[in-house]
mmCIF file of C-alpha atoms in Angstrom:
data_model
loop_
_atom_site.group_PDB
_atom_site.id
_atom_site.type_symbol
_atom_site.label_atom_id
_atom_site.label_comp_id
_atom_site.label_asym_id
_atom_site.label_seq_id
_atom_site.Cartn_x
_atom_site.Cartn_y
_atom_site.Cartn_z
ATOM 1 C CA UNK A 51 -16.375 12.041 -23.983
ATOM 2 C CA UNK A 52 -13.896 9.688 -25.505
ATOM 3 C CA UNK A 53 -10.545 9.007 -24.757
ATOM 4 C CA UNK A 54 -9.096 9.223 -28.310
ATOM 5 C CA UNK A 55 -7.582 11.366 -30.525
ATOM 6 C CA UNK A 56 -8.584 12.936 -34.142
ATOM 7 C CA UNK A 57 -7.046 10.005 -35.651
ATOM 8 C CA UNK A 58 -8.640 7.413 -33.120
ATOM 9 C CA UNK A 59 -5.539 6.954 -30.746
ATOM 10 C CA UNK A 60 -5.900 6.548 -26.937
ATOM 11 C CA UNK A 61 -4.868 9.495 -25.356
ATOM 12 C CA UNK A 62 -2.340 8.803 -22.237
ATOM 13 C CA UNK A 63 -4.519 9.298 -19.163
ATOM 14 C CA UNK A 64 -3.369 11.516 -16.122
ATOM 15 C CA UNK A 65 -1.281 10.192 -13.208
ATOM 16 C CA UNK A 66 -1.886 11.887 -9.913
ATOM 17 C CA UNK A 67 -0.145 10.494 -6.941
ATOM 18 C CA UNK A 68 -2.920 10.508 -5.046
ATOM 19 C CA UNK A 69 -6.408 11.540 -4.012
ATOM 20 C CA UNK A 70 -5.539 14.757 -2.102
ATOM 21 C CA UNK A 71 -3.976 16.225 -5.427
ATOM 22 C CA UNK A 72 -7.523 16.006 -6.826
ATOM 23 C CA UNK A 73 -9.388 17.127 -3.834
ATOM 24 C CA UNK A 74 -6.593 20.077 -3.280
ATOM 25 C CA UNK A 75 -7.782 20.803 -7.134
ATOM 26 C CA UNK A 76 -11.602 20.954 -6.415
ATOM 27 C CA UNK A 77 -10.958 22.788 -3.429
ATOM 28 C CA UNK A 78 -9.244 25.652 -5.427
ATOM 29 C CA UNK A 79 -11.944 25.618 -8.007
ATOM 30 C CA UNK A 80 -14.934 25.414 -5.655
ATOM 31 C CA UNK A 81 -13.022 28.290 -3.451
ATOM 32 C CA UNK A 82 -12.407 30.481 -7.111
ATOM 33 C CA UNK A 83 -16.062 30.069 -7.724
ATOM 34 C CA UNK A 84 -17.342 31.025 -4.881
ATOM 35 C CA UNK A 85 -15.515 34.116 -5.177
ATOM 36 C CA UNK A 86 -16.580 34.820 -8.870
ATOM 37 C CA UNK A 87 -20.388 34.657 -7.685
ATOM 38 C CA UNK A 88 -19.753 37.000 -4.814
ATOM 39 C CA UNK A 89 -17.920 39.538 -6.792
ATOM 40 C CA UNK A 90 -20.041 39.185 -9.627
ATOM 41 C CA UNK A 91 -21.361 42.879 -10.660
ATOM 42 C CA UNK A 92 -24.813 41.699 -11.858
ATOM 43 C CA UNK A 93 -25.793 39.939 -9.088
ATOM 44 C CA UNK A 94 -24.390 42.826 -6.465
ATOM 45 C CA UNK A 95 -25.445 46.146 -8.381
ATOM 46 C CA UNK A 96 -29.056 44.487 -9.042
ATOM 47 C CA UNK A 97 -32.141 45.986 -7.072
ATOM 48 C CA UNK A 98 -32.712 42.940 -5.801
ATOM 49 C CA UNK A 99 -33.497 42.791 -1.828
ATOM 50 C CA UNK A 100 -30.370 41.206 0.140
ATOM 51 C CA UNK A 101 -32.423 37.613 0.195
ATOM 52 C CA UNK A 102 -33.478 38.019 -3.222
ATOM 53 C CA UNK A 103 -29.775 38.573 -3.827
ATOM 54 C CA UNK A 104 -28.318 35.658 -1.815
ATOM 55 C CA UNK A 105 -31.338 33.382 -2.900
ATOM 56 C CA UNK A 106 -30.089 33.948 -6.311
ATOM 57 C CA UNK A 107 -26.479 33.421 -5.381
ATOM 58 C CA UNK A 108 -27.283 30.012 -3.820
ATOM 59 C CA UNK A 109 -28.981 29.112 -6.944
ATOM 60 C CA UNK A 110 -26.179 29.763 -8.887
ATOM 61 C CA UNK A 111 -23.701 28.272 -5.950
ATOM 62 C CA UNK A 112 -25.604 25.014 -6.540
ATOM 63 C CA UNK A 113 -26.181 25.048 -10.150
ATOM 64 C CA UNK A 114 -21.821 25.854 -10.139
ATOM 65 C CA UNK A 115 -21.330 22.860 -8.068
ATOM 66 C CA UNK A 116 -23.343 20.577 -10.186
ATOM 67 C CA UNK A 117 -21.300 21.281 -13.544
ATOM 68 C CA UNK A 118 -18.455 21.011 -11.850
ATOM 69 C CA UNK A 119 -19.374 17.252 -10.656
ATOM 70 C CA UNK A 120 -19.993 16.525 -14.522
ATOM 71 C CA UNK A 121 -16.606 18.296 -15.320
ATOM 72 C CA UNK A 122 -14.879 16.028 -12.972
ATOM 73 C CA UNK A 123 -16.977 13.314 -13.898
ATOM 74 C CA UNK A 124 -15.967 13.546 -17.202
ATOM 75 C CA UNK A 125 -12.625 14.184 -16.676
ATOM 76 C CA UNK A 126 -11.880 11.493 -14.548
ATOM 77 C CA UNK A 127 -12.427 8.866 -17.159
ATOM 78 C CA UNK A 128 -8.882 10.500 -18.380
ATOM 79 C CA UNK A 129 -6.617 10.068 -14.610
ATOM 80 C CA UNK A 130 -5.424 7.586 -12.845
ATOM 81 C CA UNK A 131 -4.649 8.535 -8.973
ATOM 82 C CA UNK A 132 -2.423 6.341 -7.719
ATOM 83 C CA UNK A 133 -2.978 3.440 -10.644
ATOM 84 C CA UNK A 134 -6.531 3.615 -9.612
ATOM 85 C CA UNK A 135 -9.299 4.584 -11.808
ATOM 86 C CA UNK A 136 -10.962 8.218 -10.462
ATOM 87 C CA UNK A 137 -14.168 6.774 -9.706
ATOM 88 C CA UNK A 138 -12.486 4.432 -7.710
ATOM 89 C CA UNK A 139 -9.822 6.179 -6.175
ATOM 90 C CA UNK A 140 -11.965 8.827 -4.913
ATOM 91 C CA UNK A 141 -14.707 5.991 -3.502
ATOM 92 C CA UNK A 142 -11.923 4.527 -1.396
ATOM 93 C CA UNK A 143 -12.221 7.230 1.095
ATOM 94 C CA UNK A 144 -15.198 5.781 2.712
ATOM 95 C CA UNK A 145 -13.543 2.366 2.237
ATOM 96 C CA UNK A 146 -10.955 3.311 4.894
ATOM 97 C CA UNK A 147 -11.256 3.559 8.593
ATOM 98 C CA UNK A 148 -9.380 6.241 10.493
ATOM 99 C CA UNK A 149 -6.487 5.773 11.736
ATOM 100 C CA UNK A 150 -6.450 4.924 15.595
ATOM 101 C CA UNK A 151 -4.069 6.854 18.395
ATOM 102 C CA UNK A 152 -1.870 3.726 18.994
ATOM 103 C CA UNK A 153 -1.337 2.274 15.367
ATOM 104 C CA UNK A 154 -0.671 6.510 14.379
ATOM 105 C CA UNK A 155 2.706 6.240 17.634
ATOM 106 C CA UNK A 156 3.629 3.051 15.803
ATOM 107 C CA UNK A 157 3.911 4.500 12.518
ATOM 108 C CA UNK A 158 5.076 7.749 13.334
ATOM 109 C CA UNK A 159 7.599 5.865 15.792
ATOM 110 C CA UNK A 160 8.720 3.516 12.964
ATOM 111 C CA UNK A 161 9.254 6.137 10.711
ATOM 112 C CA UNK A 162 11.901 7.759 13.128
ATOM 113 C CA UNK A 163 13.764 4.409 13.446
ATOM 114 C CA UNK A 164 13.605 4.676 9.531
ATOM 115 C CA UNK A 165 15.229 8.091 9.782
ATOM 116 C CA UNK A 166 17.409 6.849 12.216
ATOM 117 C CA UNK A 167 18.720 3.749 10.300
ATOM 118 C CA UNK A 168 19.091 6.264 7.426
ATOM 119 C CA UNK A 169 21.523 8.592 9.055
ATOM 120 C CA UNK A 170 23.345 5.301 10.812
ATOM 121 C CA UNK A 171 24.279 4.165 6.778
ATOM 122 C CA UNK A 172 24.892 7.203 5.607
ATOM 123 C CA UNK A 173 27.190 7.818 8.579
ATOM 124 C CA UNK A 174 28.671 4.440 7.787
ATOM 125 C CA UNK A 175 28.837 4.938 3.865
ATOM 126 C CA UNK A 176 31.001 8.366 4.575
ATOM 127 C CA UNK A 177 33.247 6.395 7.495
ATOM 128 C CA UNK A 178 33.875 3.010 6.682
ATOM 129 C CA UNK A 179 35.800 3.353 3.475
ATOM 130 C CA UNK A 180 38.398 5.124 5.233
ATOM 131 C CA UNK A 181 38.453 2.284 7.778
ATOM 132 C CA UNK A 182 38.742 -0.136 5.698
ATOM 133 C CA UNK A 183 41.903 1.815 3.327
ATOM 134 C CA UNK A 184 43.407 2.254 6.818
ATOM 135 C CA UNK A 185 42.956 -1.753 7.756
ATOM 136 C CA UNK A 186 43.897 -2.776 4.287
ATOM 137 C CA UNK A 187 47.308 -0.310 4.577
ATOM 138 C CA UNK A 188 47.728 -1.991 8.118
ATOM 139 C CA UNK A 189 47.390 -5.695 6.723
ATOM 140 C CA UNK A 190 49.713 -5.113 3.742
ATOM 141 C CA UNK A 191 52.401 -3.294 6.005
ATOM 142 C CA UNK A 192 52.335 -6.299 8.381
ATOM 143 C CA UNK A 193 52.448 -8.665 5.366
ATOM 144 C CA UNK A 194 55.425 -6.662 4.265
ATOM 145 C CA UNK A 195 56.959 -7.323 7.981
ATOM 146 C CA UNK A 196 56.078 -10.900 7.723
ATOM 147 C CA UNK A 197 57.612 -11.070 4.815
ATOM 148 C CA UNK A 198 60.780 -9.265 5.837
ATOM 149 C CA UNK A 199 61.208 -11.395 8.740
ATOM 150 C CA UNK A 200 60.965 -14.165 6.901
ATOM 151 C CA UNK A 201 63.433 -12.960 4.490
ATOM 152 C CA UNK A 202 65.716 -12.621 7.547
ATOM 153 C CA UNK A 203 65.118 -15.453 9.261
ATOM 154 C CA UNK A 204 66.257 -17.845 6.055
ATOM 155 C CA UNK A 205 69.455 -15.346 6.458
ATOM 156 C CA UNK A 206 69.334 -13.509 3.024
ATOM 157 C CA UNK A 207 68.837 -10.196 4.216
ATOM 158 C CA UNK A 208 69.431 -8.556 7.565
ATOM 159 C CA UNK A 209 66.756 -8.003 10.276
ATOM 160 C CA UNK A 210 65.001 -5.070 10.225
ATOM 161 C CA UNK A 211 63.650 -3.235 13.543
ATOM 162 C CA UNK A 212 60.801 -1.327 11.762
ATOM 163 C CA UNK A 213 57.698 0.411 14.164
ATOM 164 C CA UNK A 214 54.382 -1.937 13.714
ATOM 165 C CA UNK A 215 52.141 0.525 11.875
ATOM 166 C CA UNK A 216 49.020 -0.258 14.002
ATOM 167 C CA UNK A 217 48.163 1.694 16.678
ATOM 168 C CA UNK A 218 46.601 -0.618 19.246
ATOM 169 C CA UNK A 219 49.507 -1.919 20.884
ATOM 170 C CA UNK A 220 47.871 -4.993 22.009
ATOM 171 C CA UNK A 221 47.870 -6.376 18.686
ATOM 172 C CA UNK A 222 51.184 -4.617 17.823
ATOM 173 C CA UNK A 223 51.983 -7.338 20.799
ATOM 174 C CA UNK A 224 50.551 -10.310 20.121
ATOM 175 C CA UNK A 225 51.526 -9.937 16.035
ATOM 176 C CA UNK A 226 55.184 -9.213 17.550
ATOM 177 C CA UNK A 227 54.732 -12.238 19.342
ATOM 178 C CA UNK A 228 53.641 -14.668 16.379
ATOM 179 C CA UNK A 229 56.019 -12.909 14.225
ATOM 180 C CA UNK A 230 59.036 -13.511 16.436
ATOM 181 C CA UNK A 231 58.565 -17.369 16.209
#
């Protein structure tokens, strides 16, 4: 089977995020098969002797399976799982080792400080624009200030006795302070 058209084009292959997709797919096929052959009419209304009959179904069990390798055979020279070829893809599975108790805690625990991190910036993308509005408000009221008492201390205008707008009085204090000289 070729991968080209009518008109001899390449035809786009399949991407499947990964393996499991396919195997999820053969699953379902092997699982509808199996329950063709069992509720198949010919082979249950036969007068064939129970073994005869489940001899029979085995045969055709196994014969089911085979095509079904050639179908996917054949149909995997047209996906890709994962950028991998199918033959490949589905190989790595003995490739890879299973996963041990301790490196499973330090995945599973770095994907909580992932979640955690998450929720810290969105927290902090929903908070600190107010903070900063509120900081950039303070700074250009005390600029105004500044500028105010500056205005009154070259004697063109007269002194004001306006509220700091910051709320932390310690640095209400010590701006008073610099201010004032």
């Amino acid at each position: 089977m070729s991968g080209k058209t009518a008109d001899g084009n390449d035809l786009p292959k399949i991407q499947l995020e990964s393996k499991e997709d396919v195997e999820f797919l053969q699953h379902q096929f092997r699982d509808f098969l199996q329950k063709t052959v069992t509720s198949n009419t010919t082979l249950r209304d036969t007068s064939l002797s129970p073994e005869q009959r489940e001899e029979a179904s085995a045969l055709v069990l196994s014969k089911l399976e085979e095509w079904t390798k050639s179908i996917w055979a054949m149909a995997g020279t047209s996906m890709t799982i994962n950028g991998f070829g199918y033959d490949e893809a589905m190989k790595e599975k003995s490739r890879i080792s299973p996963l041990d108790e301790s490196l499973r805690t330090e995945v599973q625990a770095l994907r909580e400080e992932a979640d955690e991190l998450l929720l810290s910036v969105t927290q902090k993308r929903r908070t600190v624009p107010d903070q900063i509005e509120r900081l950039v408000r303070d700074g250009v009221g005390r600029e105004s200030l500044v500028a105010e008492k500056t205005t009154a201390i070259k004697g063109l205008c007269a002194e004001t006795d306006q509220q700091l707008p910051y709320v932390d009085e310690a640095v209400n204090a010590e701006f008073g302070h610099s201010v004032g000289l």
